Amino acid sequence: MPIKMVGHIGLCVSDLDRALRFWCDGLGFEVLRGGPFYGSSWKRVMEIDGDLYLQTKMIRRDHLKLEILYFEKPGHCGTSERRPMNKLGFTHLAVWVEDIEEVARRVVEYGGSIVESTRTIFDHPKLQGKWLICTDPDGIRVELVEYPDGESVLEHVKPVVAT
């Protein structure tokens, strides 16, 4: 296959410092690099009309890279409301945790929100664990997952109907 690798996921944010505080200080990502982007080539790639001045930070946690995009010009559009899970497009980022309560506290401490109505414990024989949906400061859904068996639960599990 001609694809070499998957590179990163880009997240548009309304406040670069606040986003870095949440993702890096709160969830343990590290900044790899960053810088400004501007000019006609980047305007075409970004599909931006008018002026473009973009600040980015590439951050990493484990094998996942996120590109945090802060548009100084023309600014961001849209709201920070949590999108419905069944809306087409990006739905969530899953974070595997050892202690869901501790990470939930960190989410709030570093500017995110908890969606209490999503707090769920699965006790199916082949799928046990805890789930909790949170959001970053801009409403991007972060799924906290605490599995007793760790990530191996995803490798050989047939579809399960949750009760």
mmCIF file of C-alpha atoms in Angstrom:
data_model
loop_
_atom_site.group_PDB
_atom_site.id
_atom_site.type_symbol
_atom_site.label_atom_id
_atom_site.label_comp_id
_atom_site.label_asym_id
_atom_site.label_seq_id
_atom_site.Cartn_x
_atom_site.Cartn_y
_atom_site.Cartn_z
ATOM 1 C CA MET A 1 0.000 0.000 0.000
ATOM 2 C CA PRO A 2 1.401 3.438 -0.895
ATOM 3 C CA ILE A 3 0.417 5.040 2.440
ATOM 4 C CA LYS A 4 3.512 5.284 4.655
ATOM 5 C CA MET A 5 1.798 6.086 7.958
ATOM 6 C CA VAL A 6 -0.973 8.040 9.633
ATOM 7 C CA GLY A 7 0.450 11.353 10.792
ATOM 8 C CA HIS A 8 -1.825 13.313 13.107
ATOM 9 C CA ILE A 9 -5.294 14.642 13.870
ATOM 10 C CA GLY A 10 -5.890 18.404 13.775
ATOM 11 C CA LEU A 11 -8.010 20.206 16.380
ATOM 12 C CA CYS A 12 -9.115 23.834 15.927
ATOM 13 C CA VAL A 13 -9.167 25.680 19.256
ATOM 14 C CA SER A 14 -10.354 29.087 20.428
ATOM 15 C CA ASP A 15 -7.461 29.681 22.862
ATOM 16 C CA LEU A 16 -4.040 28.126 22.260
ATOM 17 C CA ASP A 17 -2.719 28.472 25.823
ATOM 18 C CA ARG A 18 -5.911 27.060 27.344
ATOM 19 C CA ALA A 19 -5.864 24.097 24.923
ATOM 20 C CA LEU A 20 -2.211 23.317 25.680
ATOM 21 C CA ARG A 21 -2.896 23.501 29.408
ATOM 22 C CA PHE A 22 -5.731 20.960 29.028
ATOM 23 C CA TRP A 23 -4.018 18.532 26.655
ATOM 24 C CA CYS A 24 -0.451 18.774 28.002
ATOM 25 C CA ASP A 25 -0.743 19.628 31.694
ATOM 26 C CA GLY A 26 -4.067 17.846 32.157
ATOM 27 C CA LEU A 27 -3.756 14.754 29.961
ATOM 28 C CA GLY A 28 -0.003 14.381 29.665
ATOM 29 C CA PHE A 29 0.699 15.229 26.021
ATOM 30 C CA GLU A 30 4.074 16.771 25.214
ATOM 31 C CA VAL A 31 4.769 19.597 22.767
ATOM 32 C CA LEU A 32 6.931 18.420 19.882
ATOM 33 C CA ARG A 33 7.092 21.614 17.847
ATOM 34 C CA GLY A 34 5.063 24.573 16.725
ATOM 35 C CA GLY A 35 5.056 27.739 14.755
ATOM 36 C CA PRO A 36 3.177 30.139 12.538
ATOM 37 C CA PHE A 37 1.657 29.366 9.144
ATOM 38 C CA TYR A 38 0.631 32.064 6.674
ATOM 39 C CA GLY A 39 0.724 32.842 2.961
ATOM 40 C CA SER A 40 -1.140 31.844 -0.175
ATOM 41 C CA SER A 41 -0.061 28.181 -0.219
ATOM 42 C CA TRP A 42 -1.362 27.597 3.308
ATOM 43 C CA LYS A 43 -4.572 29.507 2.511
ATOM 44 C CA ARG A 44 -5.243 27.012 -0.299
ATOM 45 C CA VAL A 45 -4.498 23.993 1.878
ATOM 46 C CA MET A 46 -6.633 25.348 4.734
ATOM 47 C CA GLU A 47 -9.390 26.544 2.350
ATOM 48 C CA ILE A 48 -9.315 30.019 3.908
ATOM 49 C CA ASP A 49 -10.435 33.157 2.074
ATOM 50 C CA GLY A 50 -8.873 36.433 3.122
ATOM 51 C CA ASP A 51 -5.997 36.813 5.556
ATOM 52 C CA LEU A 52 -4.488 33.760 7.248
ATOM 53 C CA TYR A 53 -2.285 33.709 10.298
ATOM 54 C CA LEU A 54 -2.274 30.387 12.095
ATOM 55 C CA GLN A 55 -0.364 29.283 15.190
ATOM 56 C CA THR A 56 0.074 25.526 15.601
ATOM 57 C CA LYS A 57 1.523 23.158 18.158
ATOM 58 C CA MET A 58 2.130 19.495 17.416
ATOM 59 C CA ILE A 59 1.680 17.474 20.595
ATOM 60 C CA ARG A 60 2.096 13.765 21.307
ATOM 61 C CA ARG A 61 0.994 11.205 23.841
ATOM 62 C CA ASP A 62 2.116 7.610 23.279
ATOM 63 C CA HIS A 63 1.718 7.057 19.509
ATOM 64 C CA LEU A 64 -0.954 9.709 18.939
ATOM 65 C CA LYS A 65 -0.096 13.140 17.573
ATOM 66 C CA LEU A 66 -2.529 16.052 17.682
ATOM 67 C CA GLU A 67 -2.004 19.295 15.831
ATOM 68 C CA ILE A 68 -3.526 22.131 17.842
ATOM 69 C CA LEU A 69 -4.620 24.864 15.414
ATOM 70 C CA TYR A 70 -5.247 28.416 16.591
ATOM 71 C CA PHE A 71 -6.421 30.762 13.831
ATOM 72 C CA GLU A 72 -5.429 34.319 14.766
ATOM 73 C CA LYS A 73 -6.714 35.404 11.331
ATOM 74 C CA PRO A 74 -9.460 34.878 10.266
ATOM 75 C CA GLY A 75 -10.332 33.497 13.707
ATOM 76 C CA HIS A 76 -12.320 30.346 14.449
ATOM 77 C CA CYS A 77 -15.927 29.693 13.528
ATOM 78 C CA GLY A 78 -18.579 27.592 15.188
ATOM 79 C CA THR A 79 -19.348 27.083 18.852
ATOM 80 C CA SER A 80 -17.811 24.994 21.599
ATOM 81 C CA GLU A 81 -21.028 23.020 22.094
ATOM 82 C CA ARG A 82 -20.523 19.272 22.310
ATOM 83 C CA ARG A 83 -21.540 17.739 18.957
ATOM 84 C CA PRO A 84 -24.070 14.911 18.861
ATOM 85 C CA MET A 85 -22.284 11.559 18.681
ATOM 86 C CA ASN A 86 -24.242 10.610 15.555
ATOM 87 C CA LYS A 87 -23.266 13.760 13.621
ATOM 88 C CA LEU A 88 -21.100 12.901 10.634
ATOM 89 C CA GLY A 89 -17.399 13.447 11.153
ATOM 90 C CA PHE A 90 -15.045 13.232 14.108
ATOM 91 C CA THR A 91 -16.906 12.027 17.201
ATOM 92 C CA HIS A 92 -14.396 11.548 20.018
ATOM 93 C CA LEU A 93 -10.909 10.740 21.188
ATOM 94 C CA ALA A 94 -10.610 7.778 23.573
ATOM 95 C CA VAL A 95 -8.137 7.943 26.451
ATOM 96 C CA TRP A 96 -7.355 4.763 28.368
ATOM 97 C CA VAL A 97 -6.931 5.424 32.078
ATOM 98 C CA GLU A 98 -6.027 3.508 35.237
ATOM 99 C CA ASP A 99 -8.241 5.591 37.529
ATOM 100 C CA ILE A 100 -11.223 7.197 35.807
ATOM 101 C CA GLU A 101 -12.106 9.342 38.841
ATOM 102 C CA GLU A 102 -8.617 10.833 39.091
ATOM 103 C CA VAL A 103 -8.503 11.662 35.380
ATOM 104 C CA ALA A 104 -12.025 13.130 35.535
ATOM 105 C CA ARG A 105 -10.827 15.467 38.311
ATOM 106 C CA ARG A 106 -7.870 16.496 36.137
ATOM 107 C CA VAL A 107 -10.166 17.170 33.170
ATOM 108 C CA VAL A 108 -12.142 19.684 35.258
ATOM 109 C CA GLU A 109 -9.037 21.153 36.922
ATOM 110 C CA TYR A 110 -7.501 21.885 33.511
ATOM 111 C CA GLY A 111 -10.552 23.502 31.917
ATOM 112 C CA GLY A 112 -12.623 20.626 30.553
ATOM 113 C CA SER A 113 -16.101 19.429 31.476
ATOM 114 C CA ILE A 114 -17.618 16.137 32.607
ATOM 115 C CA VAL A 115 -20.850 14.832 31.079
ATOM 116 C CA GLU A 116 -22.191 13.068 34.189
ATOM 117 C CA SER A 117 -25.104 11.456 32.356
ATOM 118 C CA THR A 118 -22.595 9.335 30.393
ATOM 119 C CA ARG A 119 -20.988 7.726 33.452
ATOM 120 C CA THR A 120 -21.368 4.002 32.705
ATOM 121 C CA ILE A 121 -20.157 0.692 34.105
ATOM 122 C CA PHE A 122 -20.268 -2.286 31.747
ATOM 123 C CA ASP A 123 -20.321 -5.684 33.414
ATOM 124 C CA HIS A 124 -20.780 -7.952 30.400
ATOM 125 C CA PRO A 125 -18.654 -11.132 30.755
ATOM 126 C CA LYS A 126 -16.586 -10.224 27.678
ATOM 127 C CA LEU A 127 -16.525 -6.471 28.137
ATOM 128 C CA GLN A 128 -16.055 -4.993 31.587
ATOM 129 C CA GLY A 129 -15.069 -1.465 32.402
ATOM 130 C CA LYS A 130 -16.025 2.117 33.114
ATOM 131 C CA TRP A 131 -16.731 4.906 30.631
ATOM 132 C CA LEU A 132 -17.156 8.628 31.071
ATOM 133 C CA ILE A 133 -17.496 11.298 28.416
ATOM 134 C CA CYS A 134 -15.712 14.599 28.987
ATOM 135 C CA THR A 135 -14.953 17.549 26.770
ATOM 136 C CA ASP A 136 -11.935 19.730 26.296
ATOM 137 C CA PRO A 137 -12.421 23.508 26.726
ATOM 138 C CA ASP A 138 -13.683 23.768 23.127
ATOM 139 C CA GLY A 139 -16.253 20.985 23.393
ATOM 140 C CA ILE A 140 -14.202 18.221 21.751
ATOM 141 C CA ARG A 141 -15.455 14.936 23.177
ATOM 142 C CA VAL A 142 -12.894 12.907 25.144
ATOM 143 C CA GLU A 143 -13.962 9.402 26.138
ATOM 144 C CA LEU A 144 -12.325 8.162 29.339
ATOM 145 C CA VAL A 145 -12.114 4.366 29.415
ATOM 146 C CA GLU A 146 -11.025 2.220 32.360
ATOM 147 C CA TYR A 147 -10.757 -1.457 31.400
ATOM 148 C CA PRO A 148 -9.485 -3.940 34.004
ATOM 149 C CA ASP A 149 -7.951 -6.009 31.175
ATOM 150 C CA GLY A 150 -6.411 -3.050 29.386
ATOM 151 C CA GLU A 151 -6.340 -2.495 25.653
ATOM 152 C CA SER A 152 -6.229 -6.224 24.893
ATOM 153 C CA VAL A 153 -10.023 -6.223 25.288
ATOM 154 C CA LEU A 154 -10.247 -4.698 21.793
ATOM 155 C CA GLU A 155 -8.194 -7.340 20.058
ATOM 156 C CA HIS A 156 -10.420 -10.421 20.143
ATOM 157 C CA VAL A 157 -13.860 -9.284 21.202
ATOM 158 C CA LYS A 158 -16.900 -10.040 19.097
ATOM 159 C CA PRO A 159 -19.553 -7.297 19.038
ATOM 160 C CA VAL A 160 -21.315 -7.032 22.388
ATOM 161 C CA VAL A 161 -24.821 -5.796 23.065
ATOM 162 C CA ALA A 162 -24.665 -3.522 26.100
ATOM 163 C CA THR A 163 -27.371 -4.014 28.720
#
